[in-house]
């Protein structure tokens, strides 16, 4: 019963305060017939139990003050119990309002007071009937019957209030709620008889200590359990944010928001409350399979081609494999596998239809779709109308019926409370392969330039023959794709290659035939490659000029790899401990007599290895030797660096960008003698060169040889070529320092 505080009309507050005072005074008069030394400890216990609630399996809070006022009912009568109810409701409202007087909601407090009072009346009537039939009834039976009767009245009244306030069905989650009633009933059976038995025999201090200790352990372990569950959820959320932010800014936070929406939706559905936690966690991670896809699929301008769309669709199956590996829960993996299935059977990956789709997958589907439409639409009624249009096509109609204006408002409030309200999507799901064929055509032309070759209109007729094709080598491929377009009644495009030519084919099914627009885009591809090469050369010249030749942008991977000398050692960087190993490896090949130089090498390599973890989740650091210079190659398989970011990284002091090398680039630039860089969507390679390298790391054998050489007079100082250092040449030995 979490209704918003009534702050619009403060006038009734004096009335509520007066009514509460009169109510409490009447109860106090009724309670005056019993010893206050017995009543006060129970009232204090009631207050504490409601201020520090027990956490239930579902994650909700249970104010155990029920134990207090049922103890008063059994031991001291109905009026005394109502005094306990009054204090319990007051403590609940204080906790729910955050102990802020301005947030106190009298309507909410009176509603709870009415429900608890009527439930206590039910328990009193049940006890009265039981005592009439069984005068010597044991305390344990009284406690059990009182708790059962209280819950029997309270559960339907709670359901009615939820129905009025949020539109939730009467029986929504009833099975889980009935199971959760076992917790307070068992507590009442265990605590109340023991407590009253000793309290009435004037052993108050002992009984308070015993009961307080018992309830302390219950509260402690319930809190620890919920904290652990919350910790797991935060872990899932952070992992979700990590892979989403790496793929696309528009994806960031989608998993967490879907989890919040699913959580709110499950409150409206008859879903088992003890299983709710698992499904919400799966909702947070339902798109984890996208982490196994290349980032360009989510950042491409325009729509995806057919092969790219097929690759995108594989994320649900990849996600199922990852979830199964992480959780070893086959059910959760199946939920993720089928969360893109459509009610009409036109989804993927299996094309399941209707109730053949797992119920949880249908919930994940509507939660994910709601996140996209909530970001796109600010009008709650428009959101509901959009979901209703999808009902029976993509979304389960029964689930769609649960999405009304009050539900959407509740979701927005929850998202705002967690600070998850973000900016609108640039265009509705365009990056995910749902755009129209016409949009695909225009966008692909924009990307590839205006230089196009000949266009041909082809037709796959109803007789299964392809007409109008002049390139026989393409026939099998085009026929296969055209039949797919006809079977799915979906328009799409695909890029086809034949020998040294590249074609763009658009497929349009209509009236049992498939029309194909085939365009030779080889000139456009050549023009695009030419522009890209010119752009790379321009950036190469800019970086070389700004760095006075110290930094070189390599146009191809082979150009950078061609500079490498003899391979020495490598370190795979997967964690922070590998950073220290990388810098120590590089430093071991430099003269130990020059601490400043060693520090420069360590600092540069350390920054490079740190960037591997920060921006690419790992990579490899490899040492090479080339003509007296140490080469350190840093290689990752991330999504590459934007070219326009590169000049800023060593021109602007302290400049950092999430997709750039950041501050570490400036440190490497200042420490290394030369730098070479190649980056593309498949990864980045940075080559650092340091002059004055040792020919081999320092070894104990060299230390033993030096004194002997000095004694025999066989050593002489020779200036090291190309450097300002001095090497000691050892006669008859190829090792040098």
XYZ file of C-alpha atoms in Angstrom:
737
model
C 0.000 0.000 0.000
C 2.563 2.566 -1.110
C 0.474 5.573 -2.090
C 2.063 8.964 -2.649
C 1.963 11.392 0.275
C -1.051 13.647 0.356
C 0.628 17.049 0.150
C -1.899 18.829 -2.027
C -4.399 19.647 0.763
C -2.856 20.187 4.213
C -6.156 21.340 5.819
C -7.292 17.872 7.129
C -4.108 17.375 9.171
C -5.535 18.854 12.456
C -8.566 16.611 12.034
C -6.436 13.483 11.630
C -4.307 14.468 14.607
C -7.407 14.965 16.797
C -8.963 11.694 15.637
C -5.708 9.844 16.392
C -5.477 11.400 19.842
C -9.083 10.472 20.727
C -8.572 6.954 19.385
C -5.421 6.478 21.461
C -7.140 7.884 24.596
C -10.050 5.454 24.252
C -7.626 2.554 23.875
C -5.640 3.707 26.891
C -8.826 3.728 29.017
C -9.637 0.222 27.869
C -6.120 -0.919 28.601
C -6.181 0.542 32.108
C -7.597 -2.730 33.458
C -4.266 -4.525 33.032
C -0.849 -3.969 34.684
C 1.221 -1.469 32.666
C 4.404 -3.242 33.766
C 3.285 -6.136 31.544
C 1.885 -4.071 28.678
C 4.726 -1.588 28.211
C 7.426 -4.213 27.350
C 5.131 -5.657 24.661
C 4.345 -2.203 23.258
C 8.079 -1.448 23.149
C 8.699 -4.774 21.379
C 5.925 -3.956 18.873
C 7.479 -0.580 18.147
C 10.968 -2.020 17.576
C 9.739 -4.869 15.365
C 7.988 -2.423 13.050
C 10.887 0.010 12.951
C 13.317 -2.820 12.027
C 11.340 -5.181 9.741
C 12.203 -8.729 8.719
C 13.166 -9.219 5.067
C 11.130 -11.856 3.243
C 12.306 -14.122 0.397
C 10.657 -11.882 -2.190
C 12.736 -8.960 -0.913
C 9.747 -7.207 0.676
C 9.690 -6.097 4.288
C 7.572 -7.715 6.997
C 6.933 -5.563 10.083
C 6.852 -8.207 12.816
C 4.794 -5.961 15.116
C 2.062 -8.548 14.503
C 3.761 -10.608 17.218
C 3.333 -7.718 19.675
C -0.326 -6.868 19.257
C -1.396 -10.540 18.956
C 0.420 -11.130 22.241
C -1.633 -8.287 23.720
C -4.829 -9.777 22.241
C -4.219 -13.239 23.692
C -2.862 -12.077 27.042
C -4.735 -8.866 27.828
C -7.787 -8.566 25.617
C -9.107 -6.745 22.561
C -8.735 -3.083 23.668
C -5.112 -3.532 24.674
C -4.416 -5.207 21.329
C -5.865 -2.173 19.526
C -3.419 0.040 21.395
C -0.630 -2.154 19.993
C -2.187 -1.841 16.516
C -2.192 1.949 16.859
C 1.518 2.017 17.773
C 2.392 -0.514 15.044
C 0.691 1.553 12.319
C 2.355 4.706 13.582
C 5.799 3.041 13.466
C 5.121 1.696 9.951
C 4.139 5.114 8.651
C 7.168 6.748 10.273
C 9.480 4.239 8.580
C 7.729 4.488 5.220
C 7.876 8.296 5.256
C 11.588 8.184 6.027
C 11.021 9.653 9.521
C 10.233 13.019 7.899
C 7.111 14.764 9.290
C 6.443 16.467 5.947
C 6.216 13.077 4.213
C 3.724 11.690 6.728
C 0.572 10.623 4.847
C -2.478 10.461 7.116
C -4.598 8.720 4.485
C -2.058 5.947 4.133
C -1.757 5.672 7.928
C -5.525 5.529 8.462
C -5.907 2.955 5.682
C -3.355 0.705 7.350
C -4.948 1.331 10.745
C -8.373 0.326 9.398
C -7.077 -2.885 7.803
C -5.107 -3.885 10.919
C -8.062 -3.070 13.194
C -10.515 -5.157 11.150
C -7.974 -8.007 10.929
C -7.502 -7.878 14.720
C -11.297 -8.008 15.111
C -11.314 -11.167 13.003
C -8.590 -12.697 15.171
C -10.514 -11.718 18.375
C -13.740 -13.319 17.092
C -11.889 -16.515 16.142
C -10.238 -16.663 19.588
C -13.567 -16.068 21.322
C -15.191 -18.931 19.434
C -12.247 -21.259 20.126
C -12.267 -20.505 23.889
C -16.020 -21.145 24.017
C -15.564 -24.580 22.450
C -12.287 -25.407 24.204
C -11.849 -23.502 27.498
C -8.403 -24.969 28.313
C -6.923 -24.393 24.860
C -3.053 -24.214 24.945
C -1.255 -20.963 24.165
C 0.352 -22.496 21.046
C -3.082 -23.196 19.526
C -4.298 -19.711 20.429
C -1.255 -18.129 18.765
C -1.678 -20.227 15.612
C -5.414 -19.502 15.295
C -5.009 -15.767 15.998
C -2.274 -15.427 13.339
C -4.278 -17.453 10.787
C -7.456 -15.445 11.378
C -5.564 -12.138 11.207
C -3.992 -13.077 7.857
C -7.266 -14.503 6.515
C -8.879 -11.080 6.904
C -5.851 -8.991 5.920
C -4.894 -10.739 2.646
C -8.156 -10.031 0.742
C -8.258 -6.466 2.082
C -4.683 -5.874 0.863
C -5.632 -7.321 -2.534
C -8.611 -4.968 -2.708
C -6.433 -1.958 -1.940
C -3.927 -2.961 -4.647
C -6.805 -3.347 -7.086
C -8.073 0.148 -6.298
C -4.683 1.874 -6.273
C -2.848 0.160 -9.136
C -5.349 -2.017 -10.977
C -3.573 -5.244 -9.958
C -5.739 -8.359 -10.262
C -7.232 -9.687 -7.004
C -5.439 -13.031 -7.222
C -2.161 -11.670 -8.569
C 0.691 -13.470 -6.814
C -1.686 -15.097 -4.322
C 0.288 -18.337 -4.217
C 3.475 -16.556 -3.205
C 1.646 -14.395 -0.671
C 0.094 -17.445 0.939
C 3.515 -19.064 1.226
C 4.926 -15.927 2.802
C 2.203 -15.978 5.491
C 3.987 -19.020 6.895
C 6.789 -16.756 8.166
C 4.678 -14.577 10.505
C 2.466 -17.523 11.549
C 5.475 -19.636 12.552
C 7.022 -16.672 14.368
C 3.786 -16.147 16.307
C 3.598 -19.843 17.254
C 7.236 -19.889 18.403
C 7.446 -16.512 20.160
C 4.016 -15.617 21.604
C 3.388 -18.647 23.914
C 6.907 -18.584 25.305
C 6.803 -14.821 25.737
C 3.408 -14.680 27.443
C 4.084 -17.732 29.605
C 7.092 -16.104 31.239
C 5.718 -12.572 31.192
C 2.598 -13.490 33.148
C 4.726 -15.362 35.695
C 6.589 -12.095 36.512
C 9.820 -13.085 34.774
C 9.732 -10.009 32.514
C 13.444 -9.151 32.332
C 14.497 -12.688 31.411
C 11.769 -13.035 28.807
C 12.535 -9.694 27.186
C 16.209 -10.630 26.894
C 15.405 -14.068 25.469
C 12.841 -12.820 22.948
C 14.962 -9.850 21.970
C 17.965 -12.101 21.261
C 15.859 -14.512 19.182
C 14.353 -11.738 17.099
C 17.747 -10.052 16.720
C 19.162 -13.146 15.012
C 16.084 -13.420 12.791
C 16.396 -9.779 11.758
C 20.163 -10.043 11.276
C 20.137 -13.092 9.019
C 17.180 -11.821 6.982
C 19.019 -8.532 6.424
C 22.250 -10.329 5.456
C 20.332 -12.484 2.978
C 18.650 -9.522 1.318
C 21.952 -7.616 1.237
C 23.593 -10.562 -0.541
C 20.730 -10.742 -3.048
C 21.002 -6.994 -3.634
C 24.760 -7.393 -4.111
C 24.230 -9.988 -6.831
C 21.753 -7.691 -8.544
C 24.224 -4.785 -8.447
C 26.873 -7.071 -9.937
C 24.561 -7.992 -12.817
C 23.706 -4.320 -13.349
C 27.340 -3.195 -13.458
C 28.287 -5.981 -15.844
C 25.325 -5.041 -18.044
C 26.421 -1.390 -18.066
C 29.979 -2.424 -18.918
C 29.235 -4.317 -22.120
C 26.438 -1.940 -23.194
C 28.669 1.138 -22.894
C 31.333 -0.589 -24.992
C 28.861 -1.308 -27.786
C 26.834 1.873 -28.082
C 25.838 4.907 -26.049
C 22.198 4.316 -27.046
C 22.315 0.839 -25.452
C 23.764 2.015 -22.147
C 21.405 1.286 -19.240
C 18.927 -0.760 -21.311
C 19.402 -3.879 -19.176
C 18.900 -2.092 -15.842
C 15.820 -0.268 -17.116
C 14.376 -3.522 -18.466
C 14.918 -5.084 -15.039
C 13.030 -2.240 -13.322
C 10.159 -2.552 -15.820
C 10.004 -6.342 -15.406
C 10.020 -5.940 -11.619
C 7.053 -3.555 -11.776
C 5.218 -5.749 -14.306
C 5.595 -8.875 -12.167
C 3.875 -7.038 -9.319
C 0.779 -6.940 -11.530
C 0.941 -10.540 -12.681
C 0.191 -13.786 -10.889
C 3.885 -14.705 -10.943
C 5.431 -16.661 -8.043
C 7.074 -14.107 -5.780
C 9.903 -16.420 -4.738
C 10.920 -16.758 -8.432
C 10.613 -13.075 -9.191
C 14.195 -12.257 -8.174
C 15.670 -14.690 -10.717
C 13.555 -13.351 -13.574
C 14.437 -9.732 -12.770
C 18.140 -10.605 -12.814
C 17.693 -12.347 -16.178
C 15.869 -9.245 -17.466
C 18.924 -7.165 -16.581
C 21.155 -9.551 -18.561
C 18.750 -10.527 -21.370
C 20.916 -8.820 -24.034
C 24.258 -10.136 -22.769
C 24.728 -11.967 -26.084
C 25.340 -8.610 -27.761
C 28.691 -8.468 -25.977
C 29.874 -11.213 -28.363
C 28.992 -9.152 -31.466
C 31.150 -6.506 -33.195
C 30.444 -2.938 -32.072
C 29.922 -1.652 -35.615
C 26.556 -3.437 -35.778
C 25.225 -1.009 -33.162
C 26.868 2.144 -34.495
C 26.355 1.744 -38.234
C 24.637 4.599 -40.019
C 21.556 3.273 -41.759
C 20.104 -0.196 -41.582
C 21.867 -3.530 -41.442
C 22.339 -5.725 -44.480
C 20.852 -9.215 -44.455
C 24.061 -10.912 -43.305
C 24.583 -8.248 -40.635
C 21.003 -8.681 -39.491
C 21.536 -12.449 -39.264
C 24.617 -11.794 -37.156
C 22.627 -9.440 -34.925
C 19.882 -12.044 -34.492
C 22.429 -14.545 -33.198
C 22.772 -12.518 -29.981
C 19.817 -14.260 -28.312
C 21.419 -17.699 -28.739
C 24.851 -16.410 -27.735
C 23.228 -14.824 -24.694
C 21.600 -18.132 -23.735
C 25.009 -19.834 -23.863
C 26.569 -17.134 -21.659
C 23.709 -17.237 -19.124
C 23.953 -21.024 -18.938
C 27.704 -20.770 -18.300
C 27.297 -18.092 -15.621
C 24.297 -19.491 -13.743
C 24.053 -23.159 -14.790
C 20.304 -22.507 -14.959
C 18.847 -24.101 -18.089
C 15.480 -22.395 -17.613
C 17.004 -18.925 -17.503
C 19.036 -19.716 -20.632
C 15.840 -20.690 -22.486
C 14.147 -17.463 -21.401
C 16.988 -15.453 -22.943
C 17.119 -17.631 -26.074
C 13.488 -16.900 -26.965
C 13.014 -13.294 -25.809
C 12.810 -12.122 -29.454
C 10.068 -14.566 -30.447
C 6.814 -12.943 -31.611
C 3.292 -13.932 -30.654
C 2.438 -14.382 -34.366
C 5.437 -16.675 -34.942
C 7.526 -14.194 -36.969
C 10.273 -13.712 -34.393
C 13.633 -15.425 -33.934
C 15.558 -17.671 -33.426
C 13.041 -20.560 -33.562
C 9.898 -18.863 -34.877
C 7.823 -20.031 -31.901
C 4.208 -18.910 -31.821
C 1.714 -18.007 -29.104
C 1.953 -19.938 -25.858
C 4.731 -22.109 -27.279
C 6.986 -19.187 -26.331
C 8.101 -19.513 -22.684
C 6.033 -17.237 -20.449
C 9.158 -15.613 -19.004
C 10.475 -14.885 -22.508
C 7.242 -13.036 -23.262
C 7.748 -10.947 -20.125
C 11.342 -10.145 -21.135
C 10.121 -9.169 -24.598
C 7.534 -6.659 -23.409
C 9.922 -5.224 -20.778
C 12.613 -4.661 -23.407
C 10.158 -3.144 -25.873
C 8.705 -0.868 -23.184
C 12.151 0.548 -22.433
C 12.583 1.589 -26.067
C 9.127 3.147 -26.371
C 9.378 4.943 -22.994
C 12.553 6.641 -24.164
C 10.916 7.596 -27.425
C 7.482 8.713 -26.174
C 6.856 11.198 -23.368
C 3.066 10.767 -23.573
C 1.873 7.869 -21.371
C -1.238 7.286 -23.470
C 0.880 7.054 -26.620
C 3.007 4.398 -24.915
C -0.090 2.349 -24.064
C -1.467 2.754 -27.591
C 1.814 1.554 -29.094
C 1.867 -1.557 -26.904
C -1.760 -2.320 -27.777
C -0.911 -2.120 -31.499
C 1.726 -4.797 -30.954
C -0.624 -7.023 -28.931
C -1.354 -10.225 -30.805
C 1.454 -9.558 -33.275
C 4.705 -9.309 -31.335
C 3.480 -9.239 -27.723
C 1.309 -11.572 -25.655
C -2.149 -9.889 -25.579
C -2.650 -10.748 -21.887
C 0.640 -9.080 -20.961
C -0.184 -6.084 -23.142
C -3.502 -5.715 -21.273
C -1.548 -5.132 -18.036
C 0.075 -2.025 -19.531
C -2.215 0.917 -18.861
C -1.606 4.570 -18.015
C -1.247 3.942 -14.269
C 1.290 1.183 -14.967
C 3.348 3.450 -17.250
C 3.264 6.221 -14.649
C 4.449 3.765 -11.994
C 7.329 2.626 -14.216
C 8.420 6.199 -14.884
C 8.366 6.938 -11.145
C 10.550 3.910 -10.407
C 12.995 4.856 -13.140
C 13.179 8.417 -11.845
C 13.781 7.190 -8.287
C 16.791 5.234 -9.508
C 18.046 8.040 -11.738
C 17.574 5.949 -14.886
C 15.701 8.470 -17.013
C 17.817 9.090 -20.110
C 17.530 10.990 -23.349
C 15.384 9.796 -26.245
C 16.566 7.382 -28.878
C 17.751 9.120 -32.047
C 15.479 6.939 -34.166
C 13.310 3.955 -33.174
C 15.498 0.843 -33.130
C 17.076 1.706 -36.444
C 20.408 0.268 -35.403
C 18.887 -3.133 -34.696
C 17.796 -4.061 -38.182
C 14.112 -3.090 -38.069
C 14.172 -0.252 -40.626
C 12.235 -0.297 -43.850
C 13.826 -1.388 -47.108
C 13.418 2.114 -48.551
C 15.381 3.581 -45.626
C 18.076 0.980 -46.178
C 18.449 1.964 -49.802
C 18.723 5.712 -49.223
C 21.129 5.360 -46.294
C 23.402 2.932 -48.085
C 23.637 5.375 -51.002
C 24.584 8.156 -48.594
C 27.315 6.020 -47.035
C 28.839 4.753 -50.234
C 28.874 7.946 -52.233
C 27.092 8.954 -55.397
C 29.243 6.947 -57.812
C 27.257 3.889 -58.882
C 27.418 1.555 -61.830
C 24.682 -0.025 -63.900
C 21.368 -1.073 -62.290
C 19.269 -4.044 -63.360
C 15.752 -5.111 -62.424
C 15.430 -8.866 -61.928
C 12.422 -11.054 -61.168
C 12.039 -14.422 -59.501
C 8.772 -15.536 -61.074
C 6.144 -17.848 -59.622
C 7.574 -20.678 -61.781
C 10.821 -20.479 -59.762
C 12.946 -19.070 -62.595
C 15.098 -15.939 -62.379
C 14.732 -13.468 -65.247
C 17.000 -10.595 -66.306
C 20.316 -11.642 -64.740
C 23.461 -11.106 -66.815
C 25.958 -12.416 -64.218
C 25.488 -16.223 -64.059
C 27.882 -16.539 -61.109
C 25.379 -14.646 -58.911
C 22.341 -16.720 -59.841
C 22.451 -19.343 -57.069
C 22.981 -16.727 -54.363
C 20.260 -14.388 -55.633
C 17.716 -17.208 -56.041
C 18.350 -18.408 -52.477
C 17.889 -14.897 -51.030
C 14.808 -14.230 -53.187
C 13.156 -17.416 -51.951
C 13.891 -16.339 -48.405
C 12.273 -12.943 -49.059
C 9.225 -14.687 -50.533
C 8.912 -17.119 -47.597
C 9.221 -14.369 -44.993
C 7.384 -11.716 -47.039
C 10.056 -9.274 -45.928
C 12.070 -6.731 -47.895
C 15.805 -6.522 -47.297
C 19.087 -5.845 -49.017
C 22.401 -7.662 -49.223
C 25.891 -6.945 -50.510
C 27.066 -9.527 -53.063
C 30.549 -10.027 -54.487
C 31.394 -11.655 -57.785
C 34.998 -11.776 -58.925
C 36.242 -8.160 -58.780
C 32.785 -6.550 -58.711
C 30.532 -5.654 -55.761
C 26.748 -5.448 -56.047
C 23.927 -4.254 -53.834
C 20.753 -6.312 -54.218
C 17.357 -5.198 -52.841
C 14.633 -7.847 -52.589
C 10.905 -6.913 -52.684
C 8.318 -9.754 -52.462
C 4.944 -9.070 -54.076
C 2.046 -11.259 -55.331
C 3.936 -14.527 -55.448
C 6.972 -12.982 -57.165
C 10.121 -11.297 -55.937
C 11.485 -8.173 -57.580
C 15.235 -7.654 -57.257
C 17.022 -4.340 -57.839
C 20.671 -5.179 -58.578
C 23.135 -2.270 -58.633
C 26.864 -2.389 -59.364
C 28.405 -0.378 -56.520
C 32.024 -1.182 -57.367
C 32.730 2.473 -58.322
C 31.180 3.637 -55.039
C 33.330 1.207 -53.056
C 36.443 2.358 -54.895
C 35.544 5.984 -54.278
C 34.932 5.320 -50.592
C 38.269 3.497 -50.268
C 39.992 6.381 -52.021
C 38.453 8.892 -49.614
C 39.430 6.733 -46.644
C 43.016 6.462 -47.868
C 43.193 10.234 -48.409
C 41.804 10.807 -44.923
C 44.365 8.459 -43.388
C 47.189 10.187 -45.244
C 45.955 13.568 -44.048
C 45.891 12.419 -40.424
C 49.285 10.789 -40.904
C 50.797 14.073 -42.067
C 49.055 16.045 -39.294
C 50.308 13.721 -36.556
C 53.808 13.613 -37.973
C 53.957 17.411 -38.198
C 52.541 17.999 -34.726
C 54.932 15.482 -33.157
C 57.941 16.529 -35.308
C 58.159 13.022 -36.753
C 58.000 11.238 -33.422
C 54.542 9.705 -33.977
C 53.684 7.819 -37.159
C 50.233 6.597 -38.175
C 50.575 3.343 -40.123
C 48.034 2.979 -42.914
C 48.062 -0.823 -42.766
C 48.734 -3.418 -40.127
C 51.495 -4.887 -42.265
C 53.309 -1.527 -42.342
C 53.569 -1.516 -38.548
C 54.417 -5.220 -38.215
C 57.143 -4.812 -40.833
C 59.149 -2.660 -38.419
C 59.375 -5.376 -35.773
C 62.727 -6.945 -35.025
C 63.503 -10.143 -33.137
C 60.733 -11.285 -30.806
C 61.815 -11.572 -27.152
C 58.964 -12.143 -24.687
C 55.251 -11.436 -24.315
C 52.775 -10.862 -21.489
C 49.034 -11.382 -21.882
C 47.211 -8.629 -19.988
C 43.943 -9.800 -18.414
C 44.172 -8.268 -14.921
C 45.918 -5.537 -12.959
C 48.730 -7.854 -11.846
C 49.740 -8.222 -15.503
C 50.468 -4.474 -15.705
C 53.401 -4.836 -13.298
C 54.660 -7.884 -15.221
C 54.571 -5.892 -18.486
C 56.588 -2.937 -17.204
C 59.123 -5.181 -15.436
C 59.575 -7.173 -18.635
C 60.354 -4.036 -20.659
C 62.614 -2.550 -17.974
C 64.719 -5.729 -17.791
C 66.061 -4.984 -21.291
C 67.276 -1.468 -20.457
C 70.588 -0.437 -18.801
C 70.230 -0.793 -15.040
C 72.648 2.086 -14.460
C 70.149 4.681 -15.747
C 67.226 4.860 -13.261
C 65.593 7.786 -15.051
C 65.465 5.882 -18.339
C 64.103 2.783 -16.622
C 61.400 4.887 -14.999
C 60.390 6.335 -18.402
C 60.105 2.858 -19.916
C 58.124 1.523 -16.967
C 55.769 4.492 -16.993
C 55.070 4.272 -20.743
C 54.495 0.506 -20.727
C 52.407 0.714 -17.565
C 50.114 3.320 -19.157
C 49.822 1.233 -22.331
C 48.901 -1.913 -20.392
C 46.441 0.026 -18.234
C 44.685 1.258 -21.388
C 44.287 -2.349 -22.499
C 42.212 -3.083 -19.413
C 40.360 0.227 -19.347
C 39.267 0.447 -22.980
C 39.615 -3.032 -24.492
C 39.321 -5.472 -21.544
C 42.780 -6.865 -22.140
C 45.336 -7.608 -24.822
C 49.031 -8.438 -25.212
C 52.316 -6.638 -24.557
C 55.274 -8.032 -26.535
C 58.949 -7.023 -26.437
C 61.134 -7.004 -29.594
C 64.762 -6.116 -30.303
C 65.739 -4.086 -33.379
C 69.184 -2.547 -34.012
C 69.924 -1.655 -30.405
C 66.392 -0.423 -29.668
C 63.750 -1.987 -27.488
C 60.367 -2.269 -29.197
C 57.224 -2.764 -27.103
C 54.128 -3.714 -29.104
C 50.795 -3.183 -27.342
C 47.933 -4.964 -29.104
C 44.212 -5.176 -28.331
C 41.167 -6.467 -30.211
C 38.785 -3.669 -29.239
C 36.646 -1.509 -31.512
C 39.478 0.825 -32.536
C 40.135 4.545 -31.966
C 38.343 7.375 -33.765
C 40.898 9.078 -36.011
C 39.756 12.593 -35.116
C 40.660 11.909 -31.467
C 44.318 11.059 -32.136
C 45.918 14.502 -32.668
C 44.217 15.856 -29.506
C 45.705 13.163 -27.294
C 49.219 14.556 -27.423
C 48.475 18.170 -28.391
C 45.920 18.942 -25.652
C 47.367 18.465 -22.165
C 45.411 15.971 -20.076
C 42.948 15.232 -22.902
C 41.022 11.994 -22.456
C 38.278 10.282 -24.401
C 36.533 7.021 -23.650
C 37.318 5.747 -27.138
C 40.819 7.251 -27.299
C 44.061 6.285 -25.626
C 43.334 9.105 -23.138
C 45.938 10.495 -20.757
C 48.113 7.409 -21.221
C 48.880 8.443 -24.807
C 50.500 11.660 -23.640
C 52.678 9.737 -21.161
C 53.777 7.276 -23.839
C 54.459 10.133 -26.265
C 56.685 11.900 -23.710
C 58.621 8.757 -22.683
C 59.240 6.836 -25.921
C 61.749 7.792 -28.616
C 59.334 6.874 -31.398
C 55.716 5.735 -31.645
C 53.882 3.895 -34.408
C 50.129 3.370 -34.409
C 47.590 1.408 -36.444
C 43.915 1.233 -35.575
C 40.807 -0.196 -37.255
C 37.476 -1.714 -36.113
C 39.253 -4.993 -35.353
C 41.698 -3.550 -32.841
C 44.599 -1.193 -32.153
C 48.385 -1.696 -32.211
C 50.789 0.779 -30.595
C 54.528 0.279 -31.066
C 56.842 2.072 -28.621
C 60.562 2.262 -29.389
C 63.253 3.007 -26.788
C 66.889 3.515 -27.805
C 69.821 2.207 -25.764
C 68.619 -1.354 -25.237
C 70.747 -4.072 -23.622
C 71.550 -7.002 -25.880
C 70.355 -9.350 -23.129
C 68.927 -8.942 -19.621
C 71.354 -8.732 -16.715
C 72.291 -12.208 -15.514
C 74.353 -13.558 -12.693
C 76.867 -14.938 -15.205
C 77.740 -11.405 -16.384
C 78.231 -10.205 -12.830
C 80.689 -13.036 -12.225
C 82.587 -12.378 -15.487
C 83.158 -8.632 -15.066
C 85.714 -8.769 -12.190
C 87.771 -11.357 -14.064
C 87.796 -9.256 -17.234
C 88.801 -6.111 -15.341
C 91.697 -7.970 -13.671
C 93.057 -9.343 -16.940
C 92.834 -5.938 -18.616
C 90.731 -7.432 -21.386
C 87.971 -4.808 -21.221
C 87.922 -1.502 -22.980
C 85.329 1.276 -23.211
C 83.665 1.697 -26.587
C 81.064 4.404 -27.287
C 77.733 2.824 -28.140
C 76.685 3.576 -31.722
C 73.761 5.954 -31.966
C 73.528 6.604 -28.220
C 75.293 8.551 -25.496
C 75.958 5.449 -23.363
C 79.137 3.395 -23.019
C 79.237 -0.364 -23.470
C 81.928 -2.693 -22.097
C 83.014 -5.117 -24.769
C 84.173 -8.433 -23.407
C 86.828 -10.201 -25.444
C 85.689 -13.552 -26.661
C 82.163 -12.947 -25.351
C 79.168 -11.548 -27.329
C 77.440 -10.259 -24.218
C 77.798 -6.506 -23.672
C 76.601 -3.984 -21.109
